[in-house]
Short mmCIF file of C-alpha atoms in Angstrom, two decimals:
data_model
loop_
_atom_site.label_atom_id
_atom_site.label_comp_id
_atom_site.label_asym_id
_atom_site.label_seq_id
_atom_site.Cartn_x
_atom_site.Cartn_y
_atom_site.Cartn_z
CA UNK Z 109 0.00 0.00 0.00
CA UNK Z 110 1.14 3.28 -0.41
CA UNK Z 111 0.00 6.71 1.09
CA UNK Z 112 -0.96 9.95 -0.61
CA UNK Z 113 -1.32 13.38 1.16
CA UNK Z 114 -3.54 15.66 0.59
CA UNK Z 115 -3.29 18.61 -1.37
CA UNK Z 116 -2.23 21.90 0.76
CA UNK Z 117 -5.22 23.46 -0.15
CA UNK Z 118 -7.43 22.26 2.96
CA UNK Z 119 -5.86 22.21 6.43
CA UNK Z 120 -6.00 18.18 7.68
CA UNK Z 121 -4.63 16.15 10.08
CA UNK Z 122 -3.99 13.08 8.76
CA UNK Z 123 -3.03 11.82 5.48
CA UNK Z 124 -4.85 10.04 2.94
CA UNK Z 125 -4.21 6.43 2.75
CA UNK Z 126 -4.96 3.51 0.51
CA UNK Z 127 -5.20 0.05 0.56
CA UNK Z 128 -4.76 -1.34 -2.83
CA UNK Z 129 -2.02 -3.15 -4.69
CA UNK Z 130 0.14 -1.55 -7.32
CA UNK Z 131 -0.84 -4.54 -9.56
CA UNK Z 132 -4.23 -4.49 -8.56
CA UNK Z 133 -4.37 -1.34 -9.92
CA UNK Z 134 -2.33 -1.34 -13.44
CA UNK Z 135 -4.26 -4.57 -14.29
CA UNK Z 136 -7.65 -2.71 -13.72
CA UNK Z 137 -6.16 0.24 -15.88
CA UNK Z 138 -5.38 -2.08 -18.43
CA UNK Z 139 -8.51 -3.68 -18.43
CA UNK Z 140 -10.55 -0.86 -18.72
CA UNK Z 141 -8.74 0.27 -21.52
CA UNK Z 142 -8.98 -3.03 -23.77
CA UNK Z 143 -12.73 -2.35 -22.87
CA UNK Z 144 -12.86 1.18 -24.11
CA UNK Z 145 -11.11 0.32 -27.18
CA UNK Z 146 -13.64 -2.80 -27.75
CA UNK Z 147 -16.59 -0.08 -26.72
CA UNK Z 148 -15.20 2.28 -29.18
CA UNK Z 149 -14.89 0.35 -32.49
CA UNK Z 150 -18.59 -1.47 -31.95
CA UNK Z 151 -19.48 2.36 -31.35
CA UNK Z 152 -18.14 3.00 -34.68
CA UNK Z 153 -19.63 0.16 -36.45
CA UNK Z 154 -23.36 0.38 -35.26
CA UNK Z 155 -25.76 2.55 -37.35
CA UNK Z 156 -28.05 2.45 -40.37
CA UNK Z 157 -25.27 2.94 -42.71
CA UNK Z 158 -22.64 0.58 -41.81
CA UNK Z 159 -18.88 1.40 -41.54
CA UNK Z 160 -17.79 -0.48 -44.67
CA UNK Z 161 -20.30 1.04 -46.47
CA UNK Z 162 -19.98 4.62 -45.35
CA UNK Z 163 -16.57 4.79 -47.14
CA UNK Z 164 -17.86 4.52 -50.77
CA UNK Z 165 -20.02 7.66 -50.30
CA UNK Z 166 -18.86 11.62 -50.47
CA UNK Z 167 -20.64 11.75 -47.02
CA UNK Z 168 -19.12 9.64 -44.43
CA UNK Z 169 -21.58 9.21 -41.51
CA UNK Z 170 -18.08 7.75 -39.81
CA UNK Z 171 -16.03 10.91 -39.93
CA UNK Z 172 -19.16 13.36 -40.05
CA UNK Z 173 -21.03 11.79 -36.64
CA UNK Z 174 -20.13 9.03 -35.01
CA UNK Z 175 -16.15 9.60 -34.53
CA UNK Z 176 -16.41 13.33 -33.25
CA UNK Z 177 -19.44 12.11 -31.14
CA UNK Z 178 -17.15 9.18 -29.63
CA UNK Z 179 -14.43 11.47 -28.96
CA UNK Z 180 -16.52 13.94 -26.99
CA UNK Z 181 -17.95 10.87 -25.09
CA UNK Z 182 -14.59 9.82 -24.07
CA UNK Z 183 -13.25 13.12 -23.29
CA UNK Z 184 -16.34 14.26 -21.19
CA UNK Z 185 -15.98 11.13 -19.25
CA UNK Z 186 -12.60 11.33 -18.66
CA UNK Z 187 -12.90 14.53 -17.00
CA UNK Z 188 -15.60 13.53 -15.11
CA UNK Z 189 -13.22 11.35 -13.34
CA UNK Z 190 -11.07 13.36 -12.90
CA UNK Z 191 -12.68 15.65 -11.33
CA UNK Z 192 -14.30 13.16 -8.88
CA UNK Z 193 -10.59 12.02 -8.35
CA UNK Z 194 -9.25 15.76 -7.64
CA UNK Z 195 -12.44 15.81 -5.02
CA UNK Z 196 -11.57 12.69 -3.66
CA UNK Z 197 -8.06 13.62 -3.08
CA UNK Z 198 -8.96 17.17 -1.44
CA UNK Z 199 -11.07 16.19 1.00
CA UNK Z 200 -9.56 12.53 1.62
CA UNK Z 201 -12.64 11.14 1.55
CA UNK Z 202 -13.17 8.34 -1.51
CA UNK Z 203 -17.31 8.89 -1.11
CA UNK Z 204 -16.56 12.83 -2.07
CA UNK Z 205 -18.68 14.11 -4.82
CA UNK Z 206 -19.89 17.41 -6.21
CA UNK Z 207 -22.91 17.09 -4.15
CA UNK Z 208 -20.59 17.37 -0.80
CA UNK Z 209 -19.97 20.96 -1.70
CA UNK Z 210 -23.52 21.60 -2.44
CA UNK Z 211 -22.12 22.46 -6.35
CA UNK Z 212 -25.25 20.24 -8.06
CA UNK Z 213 -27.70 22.71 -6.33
CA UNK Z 214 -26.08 25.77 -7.39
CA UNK Z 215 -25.85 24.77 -10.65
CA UNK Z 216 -29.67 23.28 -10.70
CA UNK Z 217 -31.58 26.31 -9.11
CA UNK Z 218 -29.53 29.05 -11.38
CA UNK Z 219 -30.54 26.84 -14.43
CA UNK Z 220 -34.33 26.41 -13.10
CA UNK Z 221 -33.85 30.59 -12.64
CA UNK Z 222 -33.47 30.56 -16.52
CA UNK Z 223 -35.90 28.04 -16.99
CA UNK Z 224 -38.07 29.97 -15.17
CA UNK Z 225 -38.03 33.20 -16.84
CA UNK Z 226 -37.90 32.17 -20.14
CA UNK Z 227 -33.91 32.50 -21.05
CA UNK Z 228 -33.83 29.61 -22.60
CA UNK Z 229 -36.22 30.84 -25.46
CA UNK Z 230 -34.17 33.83 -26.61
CA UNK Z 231 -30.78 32.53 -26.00
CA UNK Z 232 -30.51 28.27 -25.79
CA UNK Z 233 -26.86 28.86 -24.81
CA UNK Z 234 -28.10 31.00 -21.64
CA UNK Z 235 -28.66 27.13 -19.81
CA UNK Z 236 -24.89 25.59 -19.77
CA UNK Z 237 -23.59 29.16 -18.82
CA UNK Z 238 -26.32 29.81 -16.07
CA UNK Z 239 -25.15 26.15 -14.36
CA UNK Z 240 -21.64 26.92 -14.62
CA UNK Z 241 -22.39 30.32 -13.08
CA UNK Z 242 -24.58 28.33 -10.16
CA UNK Z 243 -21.62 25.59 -9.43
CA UNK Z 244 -18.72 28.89 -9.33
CA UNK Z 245 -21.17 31.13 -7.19
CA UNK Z 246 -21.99 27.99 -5.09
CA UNK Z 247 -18.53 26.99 -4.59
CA UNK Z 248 -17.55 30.61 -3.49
CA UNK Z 249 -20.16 31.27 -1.22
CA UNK Z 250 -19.35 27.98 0.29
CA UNK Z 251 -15.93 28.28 0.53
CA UNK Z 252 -16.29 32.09 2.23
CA UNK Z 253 -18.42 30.73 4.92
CA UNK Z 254 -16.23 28.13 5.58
CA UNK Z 255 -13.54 30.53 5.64
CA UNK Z 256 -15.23 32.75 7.83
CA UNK Z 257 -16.73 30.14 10.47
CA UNK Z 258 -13.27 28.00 10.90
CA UNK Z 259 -10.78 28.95 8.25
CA UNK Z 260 -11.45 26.45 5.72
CA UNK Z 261 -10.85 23.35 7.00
CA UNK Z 262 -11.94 20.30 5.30
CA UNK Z 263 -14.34 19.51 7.62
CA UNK Z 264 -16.75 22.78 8.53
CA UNK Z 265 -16.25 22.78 4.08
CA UNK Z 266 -18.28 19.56 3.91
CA UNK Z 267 -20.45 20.60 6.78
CA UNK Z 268 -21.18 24.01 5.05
CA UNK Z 269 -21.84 22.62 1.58
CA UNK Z 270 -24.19 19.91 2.72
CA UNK Z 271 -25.90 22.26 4.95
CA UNK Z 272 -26.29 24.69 1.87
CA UNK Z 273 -27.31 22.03 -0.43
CA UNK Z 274 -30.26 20.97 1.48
CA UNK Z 275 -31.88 24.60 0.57
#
């Protein structure tokens, strides 16, 4: 096993430690990647036109669609886990998620603000900017009461964030 500290951001008193095997781990990587590749191509070769086909045509469905589509997949999922890793790692906690900070509220109730009052009709690209704006305000307002209740440790963060999330 090997131990990890936590980033210098929070104040903690104890370091983050885990219990799994080096190999444990690299064989799991390696796994999951064989799968991702198998996912991928079977991704590619599904639809109405198949992938064979799609080559003899001056559209390619392939190139047009279903590649850029795969590739935003993959990248919005990899930094989905990495941000649940960074969150993790921060508060030492491996059941940390956004909803610890209270960030998924923030982000919902601005969005149901534009929802609300009709943003979305005149401007569609008011809703991804309105829950970005809820999940930075959130996170700030958070953070300040942390700050101002205990100075930001780790623990009154988590305690402040659920508390705000609940509202």
């Amino acid at each position: 096993s090997f131990t990890t500290y936590c980033a210098g951001l929070f104040r903690t008193s104890r370091p983050c430690r885990t219990m799994i095997n080096d190999k444990i781990i690299f064989r799991a990587f390696i796994s999951l990647c064989f799968l991702l590749l198998v996912i991928s191509i079977l991704t590619l070769l599904q639809g109405h036109i198949g992938f064979f086909d799609a080559w003899s045509m001056s559209w390619n469905p392939v190139l047009s669609e279903r590649l850029p589509r795969l590739i935003v997949l993959i990248l919005s999922g990899a930094s989905l886990a990495v941000a649940g890793a960074v969150m993790q790692a921060l508060f030492c906690n491996p059941l940390a998620s956004p909803g610890v900070l209270g960030i998924n509220s923030g982000s919902s109730f601005l969005t149901m603000l534009v929802f609300v009052y009709g943003g979305h009709f005149s401007a569609s690209y008011l809703i991804p900017i309105a829950g970005f704006g809820g999940c930075l305000a959130m996170l700030v307002i958070v953070y300040a009461i942390a700050k101002y209740i205990d100075g930001g440790y780790s623990r009154t963060l988590i305690l402040v964030g659920v508390a705000l999330a609940t509202f």
